[in-house]
Short mmCIF file of C-alpha atoms in Angstrom, two decimals:
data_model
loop_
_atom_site.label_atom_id
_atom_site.label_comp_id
_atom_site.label_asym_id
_atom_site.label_seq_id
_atom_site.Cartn_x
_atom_site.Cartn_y
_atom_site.Cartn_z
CA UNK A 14 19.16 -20.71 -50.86
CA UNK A 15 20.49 -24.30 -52.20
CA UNK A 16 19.24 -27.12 -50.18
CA UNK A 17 21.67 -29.11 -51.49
CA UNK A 18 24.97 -27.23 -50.61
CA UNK A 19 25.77 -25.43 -47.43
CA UNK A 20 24.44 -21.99 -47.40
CA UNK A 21 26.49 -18.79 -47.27
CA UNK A 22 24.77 -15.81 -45.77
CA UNK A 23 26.04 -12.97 -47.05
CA UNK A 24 25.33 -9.39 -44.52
CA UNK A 25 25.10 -6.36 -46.42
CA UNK A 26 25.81 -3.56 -44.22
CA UNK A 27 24.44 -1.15 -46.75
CA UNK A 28 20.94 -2.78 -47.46
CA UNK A 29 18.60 -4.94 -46.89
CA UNK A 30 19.00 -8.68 -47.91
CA UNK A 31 15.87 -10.66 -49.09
CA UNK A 32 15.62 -14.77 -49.33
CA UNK A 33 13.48 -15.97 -51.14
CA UNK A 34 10.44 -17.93 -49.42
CA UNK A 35 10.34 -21.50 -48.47
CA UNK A 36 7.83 -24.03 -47.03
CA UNK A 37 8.89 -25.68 -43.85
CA UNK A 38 10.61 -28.61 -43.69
CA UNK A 39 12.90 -31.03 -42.08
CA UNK A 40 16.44 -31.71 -42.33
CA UNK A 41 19.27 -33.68 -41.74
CA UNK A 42 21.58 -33.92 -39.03
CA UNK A 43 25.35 -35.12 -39.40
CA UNK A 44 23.99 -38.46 -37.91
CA UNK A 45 21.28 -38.53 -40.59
CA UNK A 46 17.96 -38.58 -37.98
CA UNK A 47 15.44 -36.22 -39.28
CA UNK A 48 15.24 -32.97 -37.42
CA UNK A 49 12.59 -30.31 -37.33
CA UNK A 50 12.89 -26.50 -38.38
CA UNK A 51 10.60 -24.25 -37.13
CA UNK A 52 7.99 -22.49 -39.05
CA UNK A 53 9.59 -20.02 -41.33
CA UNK A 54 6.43 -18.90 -43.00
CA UNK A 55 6.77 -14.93 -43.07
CA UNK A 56 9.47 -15.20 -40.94
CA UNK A 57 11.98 -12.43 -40.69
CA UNK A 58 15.30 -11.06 -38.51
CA UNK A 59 17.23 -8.12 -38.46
CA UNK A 60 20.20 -8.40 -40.14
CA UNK A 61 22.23 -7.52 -37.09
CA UNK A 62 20.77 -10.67 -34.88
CA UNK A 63 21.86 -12.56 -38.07
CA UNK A 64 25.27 -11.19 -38.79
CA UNK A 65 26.35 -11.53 -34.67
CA UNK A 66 25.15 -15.53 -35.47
CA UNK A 67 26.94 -16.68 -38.58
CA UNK A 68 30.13 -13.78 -38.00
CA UNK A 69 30.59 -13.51 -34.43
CA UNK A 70 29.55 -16.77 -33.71
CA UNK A 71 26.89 -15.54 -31.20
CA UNK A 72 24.85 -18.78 -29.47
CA UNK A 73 21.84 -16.71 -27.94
CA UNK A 74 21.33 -15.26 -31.52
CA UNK A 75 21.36 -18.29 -32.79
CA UNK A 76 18.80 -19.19 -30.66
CA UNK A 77 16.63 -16.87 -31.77
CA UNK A 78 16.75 -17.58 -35.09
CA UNK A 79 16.34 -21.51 -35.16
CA UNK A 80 14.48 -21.81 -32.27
CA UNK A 81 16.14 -25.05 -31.47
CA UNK A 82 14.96 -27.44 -28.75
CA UNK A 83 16.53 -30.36 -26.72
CA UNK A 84 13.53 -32.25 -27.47
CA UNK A 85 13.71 -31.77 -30.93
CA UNK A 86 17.19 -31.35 -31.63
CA UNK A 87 19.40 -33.28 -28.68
CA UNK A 88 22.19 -33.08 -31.11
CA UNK A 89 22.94 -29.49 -31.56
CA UNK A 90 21.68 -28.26 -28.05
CA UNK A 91 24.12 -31.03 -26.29
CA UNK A 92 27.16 -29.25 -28.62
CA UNK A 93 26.00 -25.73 -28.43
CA UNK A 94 24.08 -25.02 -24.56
CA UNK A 95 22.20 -21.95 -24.92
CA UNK A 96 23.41 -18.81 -22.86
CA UNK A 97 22.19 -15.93 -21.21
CA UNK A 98 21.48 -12.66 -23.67
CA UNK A 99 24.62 -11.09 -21.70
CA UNK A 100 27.35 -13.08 -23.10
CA UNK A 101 25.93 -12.01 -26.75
CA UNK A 102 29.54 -10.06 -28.38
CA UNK A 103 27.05 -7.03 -28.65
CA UNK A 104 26.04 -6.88 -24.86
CA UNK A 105 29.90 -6.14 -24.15
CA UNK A 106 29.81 -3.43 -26.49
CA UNK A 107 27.02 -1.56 -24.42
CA UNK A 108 27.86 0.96 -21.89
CA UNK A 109 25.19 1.91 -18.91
CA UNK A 110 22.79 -0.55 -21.71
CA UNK A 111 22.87 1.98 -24.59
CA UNK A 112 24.14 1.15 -27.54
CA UNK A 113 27.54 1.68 -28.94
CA UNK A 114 27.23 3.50 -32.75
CA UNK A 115 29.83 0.83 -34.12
CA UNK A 116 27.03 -2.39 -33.40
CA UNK A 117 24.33 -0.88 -34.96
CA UNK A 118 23.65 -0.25 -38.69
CA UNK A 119 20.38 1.78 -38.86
CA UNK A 120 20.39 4.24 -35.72
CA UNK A 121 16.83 5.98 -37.20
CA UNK A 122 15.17 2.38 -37.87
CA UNK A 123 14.66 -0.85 -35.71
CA UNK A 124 12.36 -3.86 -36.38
CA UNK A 125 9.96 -1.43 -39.03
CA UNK A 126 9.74 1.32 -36.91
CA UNK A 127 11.62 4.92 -37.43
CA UNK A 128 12.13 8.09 -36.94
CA UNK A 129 9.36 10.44 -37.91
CA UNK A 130 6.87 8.17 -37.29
CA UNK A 131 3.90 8.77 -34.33
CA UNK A 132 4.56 5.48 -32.48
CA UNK A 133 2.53 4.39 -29.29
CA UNK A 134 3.47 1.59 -27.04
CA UNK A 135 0.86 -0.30 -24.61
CA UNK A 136 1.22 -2.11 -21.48
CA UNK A 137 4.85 -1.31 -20.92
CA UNK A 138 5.17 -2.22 -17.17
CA UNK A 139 8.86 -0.19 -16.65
CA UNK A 140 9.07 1.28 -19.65
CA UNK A 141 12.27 0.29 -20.71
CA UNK A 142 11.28 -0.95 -24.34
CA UNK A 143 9.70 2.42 -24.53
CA UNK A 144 13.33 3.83 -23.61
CA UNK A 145 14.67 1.66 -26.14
CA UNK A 146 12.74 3.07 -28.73
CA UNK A 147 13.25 6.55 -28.08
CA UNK A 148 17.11 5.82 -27.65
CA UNK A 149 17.43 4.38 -31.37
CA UNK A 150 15.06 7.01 -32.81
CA UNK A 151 15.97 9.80 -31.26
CA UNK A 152 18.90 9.10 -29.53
CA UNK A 153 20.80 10.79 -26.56
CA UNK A 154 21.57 13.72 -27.88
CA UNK A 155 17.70 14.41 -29.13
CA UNK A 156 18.13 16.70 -31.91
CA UNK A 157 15.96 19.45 -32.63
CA UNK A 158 14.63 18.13 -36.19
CA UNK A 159 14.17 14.65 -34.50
CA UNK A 160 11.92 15.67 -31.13
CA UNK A 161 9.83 17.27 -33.65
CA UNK A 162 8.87 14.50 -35.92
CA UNK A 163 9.27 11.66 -33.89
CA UNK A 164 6.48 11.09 -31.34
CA UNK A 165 5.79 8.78 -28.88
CA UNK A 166 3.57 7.96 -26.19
CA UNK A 167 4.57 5.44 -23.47
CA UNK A 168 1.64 3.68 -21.50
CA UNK A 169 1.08 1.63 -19.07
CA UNK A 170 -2.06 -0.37 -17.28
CA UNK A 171 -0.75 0.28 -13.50
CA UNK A 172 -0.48 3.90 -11.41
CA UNK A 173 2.75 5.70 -11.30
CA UNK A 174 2.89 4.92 -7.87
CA UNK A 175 2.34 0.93 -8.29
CA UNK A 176 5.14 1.37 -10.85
CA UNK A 177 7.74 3.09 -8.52
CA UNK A 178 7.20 0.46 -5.47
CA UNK A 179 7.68 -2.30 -8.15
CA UNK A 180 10.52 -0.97 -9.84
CA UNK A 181 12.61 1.15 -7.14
CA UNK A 182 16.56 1.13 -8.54
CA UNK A 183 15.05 2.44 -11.96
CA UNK A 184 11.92 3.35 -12.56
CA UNK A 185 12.91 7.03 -11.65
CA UNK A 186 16.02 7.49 -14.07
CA UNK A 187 13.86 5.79 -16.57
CA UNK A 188 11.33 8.40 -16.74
CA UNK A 189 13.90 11.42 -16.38
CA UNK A 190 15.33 10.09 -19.42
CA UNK A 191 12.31 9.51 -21.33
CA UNK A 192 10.92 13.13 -20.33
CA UNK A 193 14.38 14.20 -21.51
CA UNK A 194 13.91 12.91 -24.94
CA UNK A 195 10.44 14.25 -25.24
CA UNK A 196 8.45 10.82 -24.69
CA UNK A 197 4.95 11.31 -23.63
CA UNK A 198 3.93 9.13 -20.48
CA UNK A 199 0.29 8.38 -19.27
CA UNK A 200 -0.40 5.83 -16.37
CA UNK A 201 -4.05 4.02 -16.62
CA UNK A 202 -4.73 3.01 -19.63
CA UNK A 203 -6.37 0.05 -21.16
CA UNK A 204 -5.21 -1.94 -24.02
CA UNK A 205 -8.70 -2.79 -25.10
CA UNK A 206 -9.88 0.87 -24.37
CA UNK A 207 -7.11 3.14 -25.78
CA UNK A 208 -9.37 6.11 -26.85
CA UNK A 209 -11.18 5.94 -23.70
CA UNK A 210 -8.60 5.68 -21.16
CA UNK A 211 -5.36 7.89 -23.03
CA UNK A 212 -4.96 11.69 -21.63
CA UNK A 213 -5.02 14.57 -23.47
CA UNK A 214 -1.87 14.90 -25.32
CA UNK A 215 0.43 18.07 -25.87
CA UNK A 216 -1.29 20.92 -28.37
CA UNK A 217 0.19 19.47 -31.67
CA UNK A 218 1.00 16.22 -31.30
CA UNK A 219 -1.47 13.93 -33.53
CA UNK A 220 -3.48 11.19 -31.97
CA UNK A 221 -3.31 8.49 -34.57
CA UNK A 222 -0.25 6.49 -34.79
CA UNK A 223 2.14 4.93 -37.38
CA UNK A 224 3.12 1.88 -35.17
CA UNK A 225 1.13 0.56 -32.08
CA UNK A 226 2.94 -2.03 -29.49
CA UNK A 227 2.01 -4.32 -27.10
CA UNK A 228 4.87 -6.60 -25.51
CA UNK A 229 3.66 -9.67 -24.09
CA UNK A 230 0.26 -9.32 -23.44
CA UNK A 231 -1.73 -11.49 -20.68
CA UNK A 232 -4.09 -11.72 -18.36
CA UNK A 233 -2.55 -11.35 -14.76
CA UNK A 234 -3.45 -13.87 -12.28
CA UNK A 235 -2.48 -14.04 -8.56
CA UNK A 236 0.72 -13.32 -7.17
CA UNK A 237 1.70 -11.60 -10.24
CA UNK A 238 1.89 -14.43 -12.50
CA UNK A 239 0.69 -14.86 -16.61
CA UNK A 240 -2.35 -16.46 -17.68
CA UNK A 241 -0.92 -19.78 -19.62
CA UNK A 242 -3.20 -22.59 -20.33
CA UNK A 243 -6.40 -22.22 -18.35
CA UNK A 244 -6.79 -18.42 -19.30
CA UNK A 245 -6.29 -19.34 -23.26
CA UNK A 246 -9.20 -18.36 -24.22
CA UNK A 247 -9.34 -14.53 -21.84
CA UNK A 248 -5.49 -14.26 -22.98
CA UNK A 249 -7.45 -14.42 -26.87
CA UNK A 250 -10.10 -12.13 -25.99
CA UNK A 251 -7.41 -9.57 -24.81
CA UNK A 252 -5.58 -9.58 -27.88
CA UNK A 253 -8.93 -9.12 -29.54
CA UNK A 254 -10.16 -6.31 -27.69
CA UNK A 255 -6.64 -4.78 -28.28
CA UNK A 256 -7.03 -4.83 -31.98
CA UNK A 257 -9.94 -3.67 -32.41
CA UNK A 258 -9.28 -1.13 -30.26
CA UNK A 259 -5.76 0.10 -31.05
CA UNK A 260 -6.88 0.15 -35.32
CA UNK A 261 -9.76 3.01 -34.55
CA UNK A 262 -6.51 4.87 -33.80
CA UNK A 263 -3.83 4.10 -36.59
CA UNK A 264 -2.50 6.44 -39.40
CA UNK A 265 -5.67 6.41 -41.61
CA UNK A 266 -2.98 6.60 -44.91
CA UNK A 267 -2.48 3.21 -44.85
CA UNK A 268 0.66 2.64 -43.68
CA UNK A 269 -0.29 1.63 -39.81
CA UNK A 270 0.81 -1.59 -38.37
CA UNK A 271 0.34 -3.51 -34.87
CA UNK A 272 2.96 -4.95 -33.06
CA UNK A 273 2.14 -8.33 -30.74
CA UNK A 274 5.46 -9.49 -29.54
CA UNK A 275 5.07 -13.18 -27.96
CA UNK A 276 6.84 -16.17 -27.27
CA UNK A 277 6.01 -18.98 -29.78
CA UNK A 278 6.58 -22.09 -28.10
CA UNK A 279 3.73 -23.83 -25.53
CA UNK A 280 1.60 -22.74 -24.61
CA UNK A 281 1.59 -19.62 -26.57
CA UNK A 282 1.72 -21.09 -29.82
CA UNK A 283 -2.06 -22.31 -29.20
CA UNK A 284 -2.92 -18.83 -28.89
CA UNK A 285 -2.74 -18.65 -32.67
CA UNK A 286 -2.34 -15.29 -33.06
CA UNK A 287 -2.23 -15.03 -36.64
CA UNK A 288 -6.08 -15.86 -37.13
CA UNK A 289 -7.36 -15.08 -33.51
CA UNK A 290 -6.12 -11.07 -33.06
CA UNK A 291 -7.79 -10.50 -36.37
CA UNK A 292 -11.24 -12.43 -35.90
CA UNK A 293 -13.35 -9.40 -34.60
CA UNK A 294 -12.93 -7.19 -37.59
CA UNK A 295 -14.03 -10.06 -40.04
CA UNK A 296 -17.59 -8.38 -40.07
CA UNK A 297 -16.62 -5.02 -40.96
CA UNK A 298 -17.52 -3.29 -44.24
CA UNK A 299 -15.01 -0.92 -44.92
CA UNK A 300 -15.77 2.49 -46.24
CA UNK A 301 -14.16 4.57 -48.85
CA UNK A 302 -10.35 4.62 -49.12
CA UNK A 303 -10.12 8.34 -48.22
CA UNK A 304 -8.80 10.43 -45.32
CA UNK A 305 -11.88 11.15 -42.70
CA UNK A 306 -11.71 14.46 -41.54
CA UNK A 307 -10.51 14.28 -37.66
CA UNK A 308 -12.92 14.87 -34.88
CA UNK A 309 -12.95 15.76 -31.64
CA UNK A 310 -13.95 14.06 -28.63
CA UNK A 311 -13.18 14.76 -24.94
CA UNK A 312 -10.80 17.76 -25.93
CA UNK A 313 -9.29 14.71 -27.70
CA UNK A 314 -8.58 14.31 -31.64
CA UNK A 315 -9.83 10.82 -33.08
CA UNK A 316 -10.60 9.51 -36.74
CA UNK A 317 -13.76 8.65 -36.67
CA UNK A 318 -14.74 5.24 -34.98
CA UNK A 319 -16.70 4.04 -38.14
CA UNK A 320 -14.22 2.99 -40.46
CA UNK A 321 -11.57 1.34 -38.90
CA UNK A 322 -9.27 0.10 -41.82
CA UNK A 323 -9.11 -3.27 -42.07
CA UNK A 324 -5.87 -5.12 -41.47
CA UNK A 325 -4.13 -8.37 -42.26
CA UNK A 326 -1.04 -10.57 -40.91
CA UNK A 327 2.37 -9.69 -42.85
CA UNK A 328 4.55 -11.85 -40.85
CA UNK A 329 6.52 -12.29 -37.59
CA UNK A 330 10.08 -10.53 -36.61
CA UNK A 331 12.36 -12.32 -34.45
CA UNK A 332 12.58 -10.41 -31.04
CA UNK A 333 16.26 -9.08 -30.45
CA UNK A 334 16.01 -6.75 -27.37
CA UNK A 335 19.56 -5.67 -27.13
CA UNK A 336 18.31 -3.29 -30.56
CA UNK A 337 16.82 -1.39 -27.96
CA UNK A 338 18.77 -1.81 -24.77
CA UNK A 339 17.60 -1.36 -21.96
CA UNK A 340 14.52 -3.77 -22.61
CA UNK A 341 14.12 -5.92 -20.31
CA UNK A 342 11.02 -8.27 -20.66
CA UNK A 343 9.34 -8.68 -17.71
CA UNK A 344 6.27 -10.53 -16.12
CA UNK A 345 3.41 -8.45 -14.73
CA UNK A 346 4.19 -6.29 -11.29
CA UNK A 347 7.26 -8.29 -11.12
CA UNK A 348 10.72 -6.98 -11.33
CA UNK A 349 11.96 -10.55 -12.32
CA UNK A 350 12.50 -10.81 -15.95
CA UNK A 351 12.05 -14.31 -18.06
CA UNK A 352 13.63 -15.99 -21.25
CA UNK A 353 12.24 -15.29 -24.32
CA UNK A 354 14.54 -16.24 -27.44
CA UNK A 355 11.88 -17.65 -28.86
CA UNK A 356 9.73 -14.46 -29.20
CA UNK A 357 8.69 -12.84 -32.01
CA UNK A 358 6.77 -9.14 -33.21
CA UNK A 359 3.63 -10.40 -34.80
CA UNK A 360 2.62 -7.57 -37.35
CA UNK A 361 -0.46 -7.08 -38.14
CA UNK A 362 -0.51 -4.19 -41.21
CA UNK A 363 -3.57 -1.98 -43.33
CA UNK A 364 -4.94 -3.76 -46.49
CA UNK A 365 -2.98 -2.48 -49.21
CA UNK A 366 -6.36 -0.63 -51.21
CA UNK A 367 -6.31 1.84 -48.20
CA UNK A 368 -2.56 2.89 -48.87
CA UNK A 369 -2.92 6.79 -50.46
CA UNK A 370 -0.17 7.08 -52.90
CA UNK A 371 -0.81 11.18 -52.38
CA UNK A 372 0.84 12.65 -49.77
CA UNK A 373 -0.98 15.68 -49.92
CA UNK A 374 -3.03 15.70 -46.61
CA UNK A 375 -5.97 17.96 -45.42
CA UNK A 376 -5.08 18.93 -42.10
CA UNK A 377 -2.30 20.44 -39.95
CA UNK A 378 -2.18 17.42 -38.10
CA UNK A 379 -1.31 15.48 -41.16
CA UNK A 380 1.16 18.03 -42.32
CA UNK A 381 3.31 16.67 -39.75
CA UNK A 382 3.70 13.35 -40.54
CA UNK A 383 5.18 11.14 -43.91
CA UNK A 384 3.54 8.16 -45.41
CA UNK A 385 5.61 4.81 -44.95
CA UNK A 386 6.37 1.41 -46.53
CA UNK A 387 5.12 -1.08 -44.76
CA UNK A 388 7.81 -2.93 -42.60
CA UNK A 389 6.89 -6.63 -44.57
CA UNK A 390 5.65 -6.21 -48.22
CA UNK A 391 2.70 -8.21 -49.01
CA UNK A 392 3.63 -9.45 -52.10
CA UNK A 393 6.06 -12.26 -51.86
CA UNK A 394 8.15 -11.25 -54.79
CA UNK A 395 8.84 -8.06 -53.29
CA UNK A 396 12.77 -6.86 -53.07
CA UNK A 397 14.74 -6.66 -49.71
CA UNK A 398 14.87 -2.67 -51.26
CA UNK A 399 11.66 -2.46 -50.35
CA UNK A 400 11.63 -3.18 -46.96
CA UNK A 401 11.24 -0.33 -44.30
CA UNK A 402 13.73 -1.40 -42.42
CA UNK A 403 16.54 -4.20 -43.02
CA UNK A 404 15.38 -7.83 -42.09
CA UNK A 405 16.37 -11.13 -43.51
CA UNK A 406 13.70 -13.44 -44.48
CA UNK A 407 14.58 -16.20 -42.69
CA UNK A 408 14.27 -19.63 -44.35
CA UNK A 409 14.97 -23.58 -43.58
CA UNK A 410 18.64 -22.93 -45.03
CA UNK A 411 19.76 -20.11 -42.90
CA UNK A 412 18.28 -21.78 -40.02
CA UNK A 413 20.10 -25.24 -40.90
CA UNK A 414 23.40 -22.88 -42.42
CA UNK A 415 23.57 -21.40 -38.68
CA UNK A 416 23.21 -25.06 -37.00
CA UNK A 417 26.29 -26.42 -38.99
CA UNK A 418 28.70 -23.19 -38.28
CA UNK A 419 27.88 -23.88 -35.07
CA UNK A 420 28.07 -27.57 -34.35
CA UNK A 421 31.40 -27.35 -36.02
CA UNK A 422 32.78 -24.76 -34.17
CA UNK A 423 31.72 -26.39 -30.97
CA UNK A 424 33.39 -29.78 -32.51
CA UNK A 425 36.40 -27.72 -33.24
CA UNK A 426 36.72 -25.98 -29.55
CA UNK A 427 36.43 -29.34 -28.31
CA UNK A 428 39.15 -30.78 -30.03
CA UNK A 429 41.62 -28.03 -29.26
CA UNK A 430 40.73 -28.30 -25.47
CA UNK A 431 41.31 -32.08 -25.96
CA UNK A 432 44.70 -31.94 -27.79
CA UNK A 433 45.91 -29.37 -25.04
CA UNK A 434 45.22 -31.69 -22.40
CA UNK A 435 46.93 -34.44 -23.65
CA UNK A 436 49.86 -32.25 -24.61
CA UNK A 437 49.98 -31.06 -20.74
#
């Protein structure tokens, strides 16, 4: 990126592309009145979200990626309003919400998570981001090689029944489809007491998980509202006791990561999620970087609760949820969904030293799965190439690259509308 010229942003359909990093930092608008970027530290898109803003000329994606506010930036939120997800060029593509093969470029792979991996998703209230998931990875027709190595187990806090009365027009189609594409469902169970509260699963199907998610999370209040400011502090204790819960049950090869998808403006950006969802685990001594023999509990199978691996913050990904239609975010018990362009995955991966670069395992359970790269390499130098998945790091020139298309083709519109008037 050249801070000096106007950037070009260049989509490679057929890999990843990497930017180099950048400290935040403010720029100038056409009026020359200094304007704030976000925070692009270990910030990162998909490449899609980025190609439908600079190519297509997509406003909600360009929301996502710059974040912009009218307090901040009067200038280009006066010239460019933002709009509901729908009128995004991709929605339009999307029949019944599933996704059409010619808008998406990785169909085994979204945001660092893929097929063959043993993915587990917590707290999601209709399970449509669950759907989403199992759409991209295994996809409608569910092929044979795909329901056997990809797993995943869809949760949720609430009863089946509680579910059905708050979701009526589709909670039911939802979970024939996700049945039909071999999802496993369990009702009841805790985000800060996964190994407790999770059934039984299906003879085969291993118990420690590649990717864990939790969309969202809060404490619920009356009348089916989110904990903001005065329930800061519970809101961090949740995300605590869902770490250091949901790590006693990642892939103990190294290659596990937690997903914490929140909005970043206030009040959630004093949750400080970075440092907080980490803090519990900072008195840990961490064994041996070797595979513990499985054990069983409950006529469950469990690594063993002593060595937890330790794990650090890579870096955020900017929430797109039409790459899994039919996601819908939604507040707790409430069918009403809520804006959220400004949301992002917080991932939260194993310290590299417990990565095993064998991939010979010791038991059948293993045999099933593959070892991964991690979605965000740790080292800063690293190539897009070796990425999991394709993302853009996203830096101050993208973000201020995207501002000027946009600006200008909103100044351009404008002066087409005007000439036509004046020619009527």
């Amino acid at each position: 990126c050249d801070k000096d010229k106007d950037t070009t942003v260049q989509i490679d359909k057929d890999g990843p592309v990497h930017l180099s990093n950048s400290n935040e930092f403010t720029g100038l608008s056409s009026s020359s009145i200094p304007i704030p970027i976000r925070n692009t530290d270990r910030l990162y898109a998909s490449q899609e979200t980025l190609a439908c803003s600079m190519e297509h000329g997509c406003v909600p994606c360009a929301y996502k990626i710059g974040c912009f506010d009218v307090a901040l930036d009067k200038e280009f939120c006066r010239a460019c309003p933002n709009q509901r997800p729908e009128q995004c060029p991709r929605a339009s593509h999307m029949v019944s919400g599933k996704p059409d093969d010619s808008t998406t470029t990785n169909g085994g792979s979204v945001l660092g998570i893929r097929s063959g991996m043993s993915i587990l998703t917590v707290g999601d209230g209709d399970f449509s981001f669950s759907l989403g998931l199992a759409r991209r990875l295994i996809g409608q027709k569910g092929g044979k090689d795909e329901r056997e190595n990809t797993w995943i187990v869809a949760t949720s806090y609430e009863k089946k029944a509680t579910l059905r009365q708050v979701y009526p027009q589709t909670f039911d189609d939802t979970l024939s489809e996700l049945e039909h594409l071999g999802v496993n469902i369990a009702y009841e169970v805790d985000a800060t007491r996964i190994r407790e509260t999770l059934p039984p699963l299906p003879k085969g199907h291993p118990t420690y998980f590649h990717r864990i998610a939790w969309n969202f999370p809060c404490t619920a209040i009356a009348r089916g509202q989110d904990g903001q400011n005065k329930e800061i502090e519970d809101n961090k204790k949740l995300v605590q006791g869902f770490v250091e819960s949901a790590r006693r049950i990642l892939s103990a090869s190294g290659d596990g990561e937690l997903y914490i998808c929140h909005k970043t403006k206030p009040p959630y950006n004093q949750w400080n999620l970075e440092e907080e969802a980490l803090c519990k685990q900072q008195g840990d001594i961490q064994g041996p970087s070797v595979q513990p023999n499985l054990c069983i509990q409950d006529n469950r199978t469990f690594p063993p609760q002593s060595t937890p691996p330790l794990l650090y913050y890579a870096g955020r990904i900017i929430l797109d949820k039409l790459l899994v239609p039919p996601y819908t975010p939604r507040k707790a018990l409430d069918k009403k969904s809520f804006p959220c362009h400004d949301a992002c995955f917080y991932v939260f991966a194993q310290q590299a030293p417990q990565r095993r670069q064998s991939k010979k395992r010791t038991t059948s359970f293993d045999d099933q799965l593959s070892i991964f790269q991690p979605t965000i390499p740790r080292n800063k130098e690293a190539s897009g190439d070796d990425m999991l998945t394709p993302l853009v790091k996203i830096c101050r020139e993208i973000i201020l690259s995207i501002r000027r298309h946009h600006i200008r083709a909103a100044t351009s519109a404008t002066g087409r509308r005007t000439s036509k008037k004046r020619r009527r």
